[in-house]
PDB file of C-alpha atoms in Angstrom:
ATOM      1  CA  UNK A   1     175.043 166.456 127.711  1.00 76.00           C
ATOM      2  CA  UNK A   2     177.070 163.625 126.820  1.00 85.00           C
ATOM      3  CA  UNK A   3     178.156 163.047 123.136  1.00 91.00           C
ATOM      4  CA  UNK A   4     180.636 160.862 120.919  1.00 95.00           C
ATOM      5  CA  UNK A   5     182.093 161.861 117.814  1.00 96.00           C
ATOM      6  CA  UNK A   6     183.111 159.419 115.466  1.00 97.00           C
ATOM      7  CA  UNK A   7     184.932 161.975 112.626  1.00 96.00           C
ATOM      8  CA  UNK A   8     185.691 159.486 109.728  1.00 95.00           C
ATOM      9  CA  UNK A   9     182.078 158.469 108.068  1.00 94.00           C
ATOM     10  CA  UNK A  10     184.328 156.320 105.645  1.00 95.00           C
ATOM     11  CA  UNK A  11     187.732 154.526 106.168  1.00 97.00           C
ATOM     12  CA  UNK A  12     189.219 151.841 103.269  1.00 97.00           C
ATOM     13  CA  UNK A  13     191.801 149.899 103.814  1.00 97.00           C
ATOM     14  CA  UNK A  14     193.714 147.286 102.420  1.00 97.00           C
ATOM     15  CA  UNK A  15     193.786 143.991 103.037  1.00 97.00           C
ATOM     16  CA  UNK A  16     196.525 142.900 105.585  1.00 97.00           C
ATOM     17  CA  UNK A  17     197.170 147.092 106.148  1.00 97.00           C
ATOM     18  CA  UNK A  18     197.102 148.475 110.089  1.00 97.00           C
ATOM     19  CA  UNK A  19     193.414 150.027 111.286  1.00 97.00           C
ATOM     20  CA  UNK A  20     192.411 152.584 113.338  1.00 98.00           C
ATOM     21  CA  UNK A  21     188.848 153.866 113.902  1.00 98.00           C
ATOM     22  CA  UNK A  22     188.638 157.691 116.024  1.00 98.00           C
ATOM     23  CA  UNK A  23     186.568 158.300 118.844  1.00 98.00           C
ATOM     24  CA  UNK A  24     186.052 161.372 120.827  1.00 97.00           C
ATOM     25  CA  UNK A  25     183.809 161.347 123.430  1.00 96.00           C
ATOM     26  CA  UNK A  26     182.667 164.338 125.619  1.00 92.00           C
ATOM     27  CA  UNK A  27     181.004 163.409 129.137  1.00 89.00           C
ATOM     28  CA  UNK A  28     181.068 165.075 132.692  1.00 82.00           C
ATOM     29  CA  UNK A  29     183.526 161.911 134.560  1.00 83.00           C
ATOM     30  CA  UNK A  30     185.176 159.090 132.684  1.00 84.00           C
ATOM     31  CA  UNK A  31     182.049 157.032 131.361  1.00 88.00           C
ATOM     32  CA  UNK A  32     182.156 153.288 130.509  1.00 90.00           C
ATOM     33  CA  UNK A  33     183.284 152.903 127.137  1.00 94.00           C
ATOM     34  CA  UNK A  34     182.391 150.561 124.190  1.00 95.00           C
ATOM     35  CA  UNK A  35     182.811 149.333 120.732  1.00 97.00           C
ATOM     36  CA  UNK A  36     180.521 147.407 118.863  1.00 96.00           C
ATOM     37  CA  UNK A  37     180.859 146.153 115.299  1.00 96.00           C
ATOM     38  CA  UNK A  38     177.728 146.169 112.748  1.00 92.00           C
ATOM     39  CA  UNK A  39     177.377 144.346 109.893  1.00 90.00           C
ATOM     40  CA  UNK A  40     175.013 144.194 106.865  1.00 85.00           C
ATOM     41  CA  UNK A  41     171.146 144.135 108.440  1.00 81.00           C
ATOM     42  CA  UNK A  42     172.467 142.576 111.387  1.00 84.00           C
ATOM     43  CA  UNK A  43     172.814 143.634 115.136  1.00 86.00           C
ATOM     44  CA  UNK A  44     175.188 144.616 116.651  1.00 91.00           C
ATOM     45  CA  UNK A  45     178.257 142.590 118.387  1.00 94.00           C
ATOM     46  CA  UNK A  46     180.109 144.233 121.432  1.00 94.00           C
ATOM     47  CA  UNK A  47     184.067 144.045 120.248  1.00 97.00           C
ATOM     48  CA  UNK A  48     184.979 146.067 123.506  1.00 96.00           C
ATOM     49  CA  UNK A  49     184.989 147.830 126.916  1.00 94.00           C
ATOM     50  CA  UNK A  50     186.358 149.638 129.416  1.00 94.00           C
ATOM     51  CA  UNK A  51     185.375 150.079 132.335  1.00 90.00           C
ATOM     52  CA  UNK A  52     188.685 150.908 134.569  1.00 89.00           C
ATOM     53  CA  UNK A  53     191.936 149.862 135.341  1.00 90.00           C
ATOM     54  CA  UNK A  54     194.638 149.296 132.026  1.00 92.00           C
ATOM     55  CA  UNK A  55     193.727 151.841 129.719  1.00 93.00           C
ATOM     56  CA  UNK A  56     194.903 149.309 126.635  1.00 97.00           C
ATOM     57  CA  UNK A  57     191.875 147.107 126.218  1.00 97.00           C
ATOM     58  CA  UNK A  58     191.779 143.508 124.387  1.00 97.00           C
ATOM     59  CA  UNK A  59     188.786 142.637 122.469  1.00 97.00           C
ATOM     60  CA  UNK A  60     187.514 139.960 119.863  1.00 96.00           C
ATOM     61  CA  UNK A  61     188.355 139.555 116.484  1.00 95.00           C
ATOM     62  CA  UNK A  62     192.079 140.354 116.879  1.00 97.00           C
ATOM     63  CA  UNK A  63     190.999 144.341 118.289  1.00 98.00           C
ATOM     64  CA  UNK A  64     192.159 146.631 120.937  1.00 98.00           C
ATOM     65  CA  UNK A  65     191.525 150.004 121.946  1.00 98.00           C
ATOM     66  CA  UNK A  66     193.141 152.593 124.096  1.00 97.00           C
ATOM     67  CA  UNK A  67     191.835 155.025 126.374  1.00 96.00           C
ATOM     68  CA  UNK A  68     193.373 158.339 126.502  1.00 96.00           C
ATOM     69  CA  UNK A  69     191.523 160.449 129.445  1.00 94.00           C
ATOM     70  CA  UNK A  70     193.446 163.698 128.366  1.00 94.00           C
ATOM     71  CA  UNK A  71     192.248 163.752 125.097  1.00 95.00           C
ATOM     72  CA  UNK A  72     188.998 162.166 125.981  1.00 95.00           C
ATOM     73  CA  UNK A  73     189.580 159.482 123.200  1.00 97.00           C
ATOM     74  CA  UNK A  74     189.084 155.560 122.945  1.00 97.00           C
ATOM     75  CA  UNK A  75     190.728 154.908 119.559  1.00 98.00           C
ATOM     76  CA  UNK A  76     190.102 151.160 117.545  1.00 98.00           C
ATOM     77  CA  UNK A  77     192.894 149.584 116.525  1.00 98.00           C
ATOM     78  CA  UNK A  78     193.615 146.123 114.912  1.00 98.00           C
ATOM     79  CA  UNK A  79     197.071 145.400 113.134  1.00 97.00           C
ATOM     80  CA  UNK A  80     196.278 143.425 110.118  1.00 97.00           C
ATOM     81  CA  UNK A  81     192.348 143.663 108.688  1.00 97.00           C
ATOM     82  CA  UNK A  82     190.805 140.879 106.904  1.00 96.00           C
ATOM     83  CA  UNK A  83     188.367 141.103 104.446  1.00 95.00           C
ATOM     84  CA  UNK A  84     185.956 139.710 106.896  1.00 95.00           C
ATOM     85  CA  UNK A  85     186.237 143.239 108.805  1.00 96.00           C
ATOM     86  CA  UNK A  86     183.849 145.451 106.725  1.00 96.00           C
ATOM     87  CA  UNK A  87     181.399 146.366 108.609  1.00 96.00           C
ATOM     88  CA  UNK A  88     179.540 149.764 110.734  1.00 95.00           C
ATOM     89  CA  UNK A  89     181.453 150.348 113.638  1.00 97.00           C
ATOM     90  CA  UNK A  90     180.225 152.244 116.254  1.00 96.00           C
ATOM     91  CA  UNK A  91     182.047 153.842 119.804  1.00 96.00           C
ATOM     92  CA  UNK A  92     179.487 154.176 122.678  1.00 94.00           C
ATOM     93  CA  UNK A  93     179.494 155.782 126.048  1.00 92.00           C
ATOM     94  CA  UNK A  94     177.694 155.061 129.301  1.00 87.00           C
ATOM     95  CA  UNK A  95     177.394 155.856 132.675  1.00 80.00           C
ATOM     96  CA  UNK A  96     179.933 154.571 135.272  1.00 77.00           C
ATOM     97  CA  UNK A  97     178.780 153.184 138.416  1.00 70.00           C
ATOM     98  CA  UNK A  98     177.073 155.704 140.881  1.00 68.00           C
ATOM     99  CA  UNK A  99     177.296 158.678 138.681  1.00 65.00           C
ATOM    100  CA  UNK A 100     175.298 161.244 139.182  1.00 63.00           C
ATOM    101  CA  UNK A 101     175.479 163.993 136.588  1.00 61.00           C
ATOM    102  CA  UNK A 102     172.439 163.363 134.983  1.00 60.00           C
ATOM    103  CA  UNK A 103     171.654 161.935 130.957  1.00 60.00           C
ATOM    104  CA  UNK A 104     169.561 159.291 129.977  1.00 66.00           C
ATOM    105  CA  UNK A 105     170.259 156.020 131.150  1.00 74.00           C
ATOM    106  CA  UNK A 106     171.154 154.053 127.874  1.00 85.00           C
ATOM    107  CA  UNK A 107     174.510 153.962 126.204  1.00 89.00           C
ATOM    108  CA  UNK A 108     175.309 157.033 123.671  1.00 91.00           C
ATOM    109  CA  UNK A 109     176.510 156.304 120.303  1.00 93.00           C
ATOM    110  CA  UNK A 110     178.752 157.633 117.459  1.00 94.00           C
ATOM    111  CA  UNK A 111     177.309 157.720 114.187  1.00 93.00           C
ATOM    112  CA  UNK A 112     179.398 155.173 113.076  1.00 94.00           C
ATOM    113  CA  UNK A 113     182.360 154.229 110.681  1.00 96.00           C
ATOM    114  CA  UNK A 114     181.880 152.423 107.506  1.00 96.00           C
ATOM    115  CA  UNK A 115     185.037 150.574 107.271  1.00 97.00           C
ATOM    116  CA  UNK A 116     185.655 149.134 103.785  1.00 97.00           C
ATOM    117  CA  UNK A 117     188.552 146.875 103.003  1.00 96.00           C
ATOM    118  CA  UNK A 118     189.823 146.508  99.132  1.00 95.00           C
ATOM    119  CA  UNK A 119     191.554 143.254  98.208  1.00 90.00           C
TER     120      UNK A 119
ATOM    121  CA  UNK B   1     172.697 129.813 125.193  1.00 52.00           C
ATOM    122  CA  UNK B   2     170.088 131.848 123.624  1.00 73.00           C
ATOM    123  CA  UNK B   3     171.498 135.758 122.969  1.00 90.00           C
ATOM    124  CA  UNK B   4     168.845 138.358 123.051  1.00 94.00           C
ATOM    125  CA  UNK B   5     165.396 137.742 120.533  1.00 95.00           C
ATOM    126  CA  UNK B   6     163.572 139.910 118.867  1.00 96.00           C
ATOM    127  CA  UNK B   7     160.523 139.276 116.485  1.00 96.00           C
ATOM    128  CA  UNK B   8     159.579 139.959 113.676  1.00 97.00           C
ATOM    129  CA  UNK B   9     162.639 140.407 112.146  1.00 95.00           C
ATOM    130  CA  UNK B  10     161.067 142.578 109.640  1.00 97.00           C
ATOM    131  CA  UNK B  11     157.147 144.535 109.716  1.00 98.00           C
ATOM    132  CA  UNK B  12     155.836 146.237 107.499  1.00 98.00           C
ATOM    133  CA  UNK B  13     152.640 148.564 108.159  1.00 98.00           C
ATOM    134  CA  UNK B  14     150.432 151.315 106.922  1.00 98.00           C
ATOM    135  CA  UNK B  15     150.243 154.600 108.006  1.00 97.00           C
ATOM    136  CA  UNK B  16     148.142 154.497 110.644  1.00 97.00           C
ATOM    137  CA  UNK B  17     148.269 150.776 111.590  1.00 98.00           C
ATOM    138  CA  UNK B  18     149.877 150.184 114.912  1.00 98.00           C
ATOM    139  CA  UNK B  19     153.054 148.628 115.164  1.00 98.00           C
ATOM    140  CA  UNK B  20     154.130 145.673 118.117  1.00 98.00           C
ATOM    141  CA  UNK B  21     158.127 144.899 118.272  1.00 98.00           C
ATOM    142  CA  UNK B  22     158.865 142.300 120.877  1.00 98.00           C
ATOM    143  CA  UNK B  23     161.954 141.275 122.643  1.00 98.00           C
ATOM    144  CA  UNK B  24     163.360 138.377 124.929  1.00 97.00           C
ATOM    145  CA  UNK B  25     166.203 139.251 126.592  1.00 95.00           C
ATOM    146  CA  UNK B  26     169.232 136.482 127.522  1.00 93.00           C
ATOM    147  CA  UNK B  27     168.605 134.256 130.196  1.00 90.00           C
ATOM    148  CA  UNK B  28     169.705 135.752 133.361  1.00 86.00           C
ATOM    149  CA  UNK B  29     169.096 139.643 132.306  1.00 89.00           C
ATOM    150  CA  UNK B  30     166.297 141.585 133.710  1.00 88.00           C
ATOM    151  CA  UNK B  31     167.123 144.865 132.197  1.00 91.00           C
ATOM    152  CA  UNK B  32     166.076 145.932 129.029  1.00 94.00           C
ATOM    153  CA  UNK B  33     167.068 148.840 126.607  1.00 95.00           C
ATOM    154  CA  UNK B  34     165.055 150.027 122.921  1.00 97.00           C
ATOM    155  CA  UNK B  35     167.233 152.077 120.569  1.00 96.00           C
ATOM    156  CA  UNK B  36     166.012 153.215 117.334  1.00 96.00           C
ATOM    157  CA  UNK B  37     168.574 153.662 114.263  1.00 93.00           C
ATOM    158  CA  UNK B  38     167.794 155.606 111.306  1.00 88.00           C
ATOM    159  CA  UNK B  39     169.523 155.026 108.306  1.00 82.00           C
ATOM    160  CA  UNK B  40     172.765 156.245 108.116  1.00 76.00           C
ATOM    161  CA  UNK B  41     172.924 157.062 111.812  1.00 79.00           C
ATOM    162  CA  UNK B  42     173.957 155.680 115.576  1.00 81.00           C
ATOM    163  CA  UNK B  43     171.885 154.010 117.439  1.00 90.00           C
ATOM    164  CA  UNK B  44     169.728 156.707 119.771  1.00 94.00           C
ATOM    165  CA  UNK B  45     168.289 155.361 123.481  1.00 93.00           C
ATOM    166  CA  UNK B  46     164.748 155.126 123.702  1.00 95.00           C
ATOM    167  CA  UNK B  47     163.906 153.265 126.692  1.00 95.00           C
ATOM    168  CA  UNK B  48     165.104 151.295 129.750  1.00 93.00           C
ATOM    169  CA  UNK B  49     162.842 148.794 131.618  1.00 93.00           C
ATOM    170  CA  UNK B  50     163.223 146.955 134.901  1.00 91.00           C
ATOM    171  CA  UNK B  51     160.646 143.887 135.074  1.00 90.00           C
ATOM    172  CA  UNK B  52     157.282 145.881 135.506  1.00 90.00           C
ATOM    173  CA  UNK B  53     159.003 149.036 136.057  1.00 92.00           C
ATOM    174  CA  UNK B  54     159.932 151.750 133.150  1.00 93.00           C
ATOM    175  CA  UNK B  55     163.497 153.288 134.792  1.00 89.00           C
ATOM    176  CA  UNK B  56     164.084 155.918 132.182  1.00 90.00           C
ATOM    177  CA  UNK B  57     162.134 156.773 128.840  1.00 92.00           C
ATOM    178  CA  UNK B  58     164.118 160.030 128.325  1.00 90.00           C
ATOM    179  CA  UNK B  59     164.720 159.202 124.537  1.00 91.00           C
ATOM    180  CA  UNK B  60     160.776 157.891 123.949  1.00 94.00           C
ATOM    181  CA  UNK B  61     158.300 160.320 121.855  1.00 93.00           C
ATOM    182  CA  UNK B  62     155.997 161.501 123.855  1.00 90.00           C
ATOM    183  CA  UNK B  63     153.278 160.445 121.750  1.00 95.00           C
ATOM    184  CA  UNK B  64     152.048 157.152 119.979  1.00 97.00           C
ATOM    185  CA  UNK B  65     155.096 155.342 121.731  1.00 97.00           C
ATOM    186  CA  UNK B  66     154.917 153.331 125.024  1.00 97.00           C
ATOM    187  CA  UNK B  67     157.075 150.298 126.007  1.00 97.00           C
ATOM    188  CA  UNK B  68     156.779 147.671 129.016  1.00 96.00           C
ATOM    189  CA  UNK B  69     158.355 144.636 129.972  1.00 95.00           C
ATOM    190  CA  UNK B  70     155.805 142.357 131.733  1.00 93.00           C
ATOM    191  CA  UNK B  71     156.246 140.500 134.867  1.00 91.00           C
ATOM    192  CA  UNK B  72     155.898 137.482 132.161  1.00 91.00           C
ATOM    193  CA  UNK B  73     156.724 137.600 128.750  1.00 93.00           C
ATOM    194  CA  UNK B  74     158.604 139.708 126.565  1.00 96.00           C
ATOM    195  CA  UNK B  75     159.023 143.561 126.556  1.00 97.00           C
ATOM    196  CA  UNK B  76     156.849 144.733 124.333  1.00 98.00           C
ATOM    197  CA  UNK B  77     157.703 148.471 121.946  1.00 98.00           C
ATOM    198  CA  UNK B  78     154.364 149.215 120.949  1.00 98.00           C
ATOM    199  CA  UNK B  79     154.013 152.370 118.291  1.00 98.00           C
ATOM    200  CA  UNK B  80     150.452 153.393 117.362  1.00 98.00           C
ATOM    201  CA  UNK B  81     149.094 155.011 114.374  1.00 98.00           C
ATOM    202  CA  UNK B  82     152.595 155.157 112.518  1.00 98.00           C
ATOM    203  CA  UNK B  83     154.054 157.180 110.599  1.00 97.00           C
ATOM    204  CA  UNK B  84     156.754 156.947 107.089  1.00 95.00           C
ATOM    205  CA  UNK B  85     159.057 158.848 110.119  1.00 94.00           C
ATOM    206  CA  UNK B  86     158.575 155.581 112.103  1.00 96.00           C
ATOM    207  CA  UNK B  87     160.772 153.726 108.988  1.00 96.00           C
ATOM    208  CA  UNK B  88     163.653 152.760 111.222  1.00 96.00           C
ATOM    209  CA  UNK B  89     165.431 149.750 112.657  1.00 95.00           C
ATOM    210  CA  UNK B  90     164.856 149.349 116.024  1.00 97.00           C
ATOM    211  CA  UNK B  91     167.004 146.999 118.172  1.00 96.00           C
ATOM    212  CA  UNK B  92     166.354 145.414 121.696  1.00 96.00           C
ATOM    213  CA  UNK B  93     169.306 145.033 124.348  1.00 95.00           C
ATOM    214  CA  UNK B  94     169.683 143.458 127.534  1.00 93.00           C
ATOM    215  CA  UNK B  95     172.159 143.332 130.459  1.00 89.00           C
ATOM    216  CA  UNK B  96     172.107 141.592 133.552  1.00 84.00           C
ATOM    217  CA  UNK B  97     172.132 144.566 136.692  1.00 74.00           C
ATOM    218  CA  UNK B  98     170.972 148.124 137.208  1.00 63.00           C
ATOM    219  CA  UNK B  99     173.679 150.242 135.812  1.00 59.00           C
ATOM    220  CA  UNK B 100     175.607 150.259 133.320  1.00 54.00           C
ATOM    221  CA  UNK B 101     176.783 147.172 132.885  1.00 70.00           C
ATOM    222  CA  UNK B 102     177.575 145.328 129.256  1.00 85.00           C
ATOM    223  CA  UNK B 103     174.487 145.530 127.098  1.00 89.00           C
ATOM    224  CA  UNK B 104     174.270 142.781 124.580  1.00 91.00           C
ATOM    225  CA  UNK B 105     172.142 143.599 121.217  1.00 93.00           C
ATOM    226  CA  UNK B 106     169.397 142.058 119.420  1.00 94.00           C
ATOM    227  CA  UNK B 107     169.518 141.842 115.727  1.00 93.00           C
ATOM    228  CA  UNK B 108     166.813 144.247 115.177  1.00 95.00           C
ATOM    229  CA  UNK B 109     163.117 144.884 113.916  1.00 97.00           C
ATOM    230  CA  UNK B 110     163.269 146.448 110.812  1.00 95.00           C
ATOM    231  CA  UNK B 111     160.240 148.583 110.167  1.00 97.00           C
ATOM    232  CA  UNK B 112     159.103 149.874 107.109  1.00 97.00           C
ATOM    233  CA  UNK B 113     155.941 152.095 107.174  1.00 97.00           C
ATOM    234  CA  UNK B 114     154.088 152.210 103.751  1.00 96.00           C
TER     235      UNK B 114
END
């Protein structure tokens, strides 16, 4: 069964200080991969994806991620955080195009990471 | 361009009332997805819906829940006789083709059973 880890509940950082936000994933081919940012009783925005092709992804907000397929990871990473950038954030798999290995049919998420930036 | 809808924004119920969570999806999309969120977790699947045609509802409980997404209308989450275990967010996403293409989120019914 497909699953994504997300190992730090909690990350602070400083204002203006580097970020990056784990994410493990565990799935039987290389699934469709997302990040989504959540904040305060709000839904959630898609920062994210990858689908194929370069494995260093642009996003929104000034984010990127990288897909490592030997470790199975899809790291966040942004160079300078505003305060702005608190928030839930939460990795997601999915299933690529014609697979066949079985799972439910909606994305998979982390738990999340509560990202919390001090001044 | 609207995103996705969902309404109410917050219900509150009984235990034992039934509950009705509805969602619009984005112009264009004909695929629909429920997750529920408890606090302090991810988001799990529920439910995907085609127009008139439940695709997968792998993640649903199999009792008191049942979803559907009309040939008109919004797709309706529909939880009878609930329970304080119901107490969850539960947010609506849609995405325009059959697999897994982008899904884009609705901000969420919050539901608090009393």
């Amino acid at each position: 069964a497909q699953s994504v880890t997300q190992p730090d509940i909690h990350i602070t950082v400083s204002e203006g200080a580097s970020l990056e936000l784990r994410c493990n994933y565990s799935y039987g081919a290389t699934p469709y991969l997302f990040w989504y940012v959540q904040s305060p009783g709000q839904g959630l925005q898609l920062l994210l994806k990858y689908f194929s092709g370069d494995t260093l992804v642009q996003g929104i907000k000034g984010f990127e991620a990288e897909f490592k397929r030997s470790q199975s990871s899809f790291n966040l990473r942004k160079p300078s955080v505003h305060w702005s950038d608190a928030a839930e954030y939460f990795c997601a798999v999915g299933a690529p195009r014609g697979y066949s290995g079985g799972g439910a049919d909606g994305l998979t998420f982390g738990k999340g990471t509560h990202l919390i930036i001090q001044p | 361009n609207a995103g996705v809808m969902q309404n109410p924004r917050h219900l509150v119920r009984r235990r034992g009332q039934e509950a009705r969570l509805r969602c619009s999806p984005m112009k264009g999309h004909s695929h629909v997805y429920w997750y529920r969120q408890l606090p302090e977790e991810g988001l799990k699947f529920m439910v995907y819906l085609q127009k008139e045609n439940i695709i997968d509802e792998s993640g649903m409980p199999k009792e008191r829940f049942s979803a559907e997404f009309p040939k008109e209308g919004p797709s309706i989450l529909r939880i009878q006789q609930v329970v304080r275990g119901d107490s969850a967010a539960y947010f609506c996403a849609s995405s325009p083709g059959l697999y897994q293409e982008t899904q884009y989120f609705g901000p969420g019914t919050r539901l608090l059973v009393l």
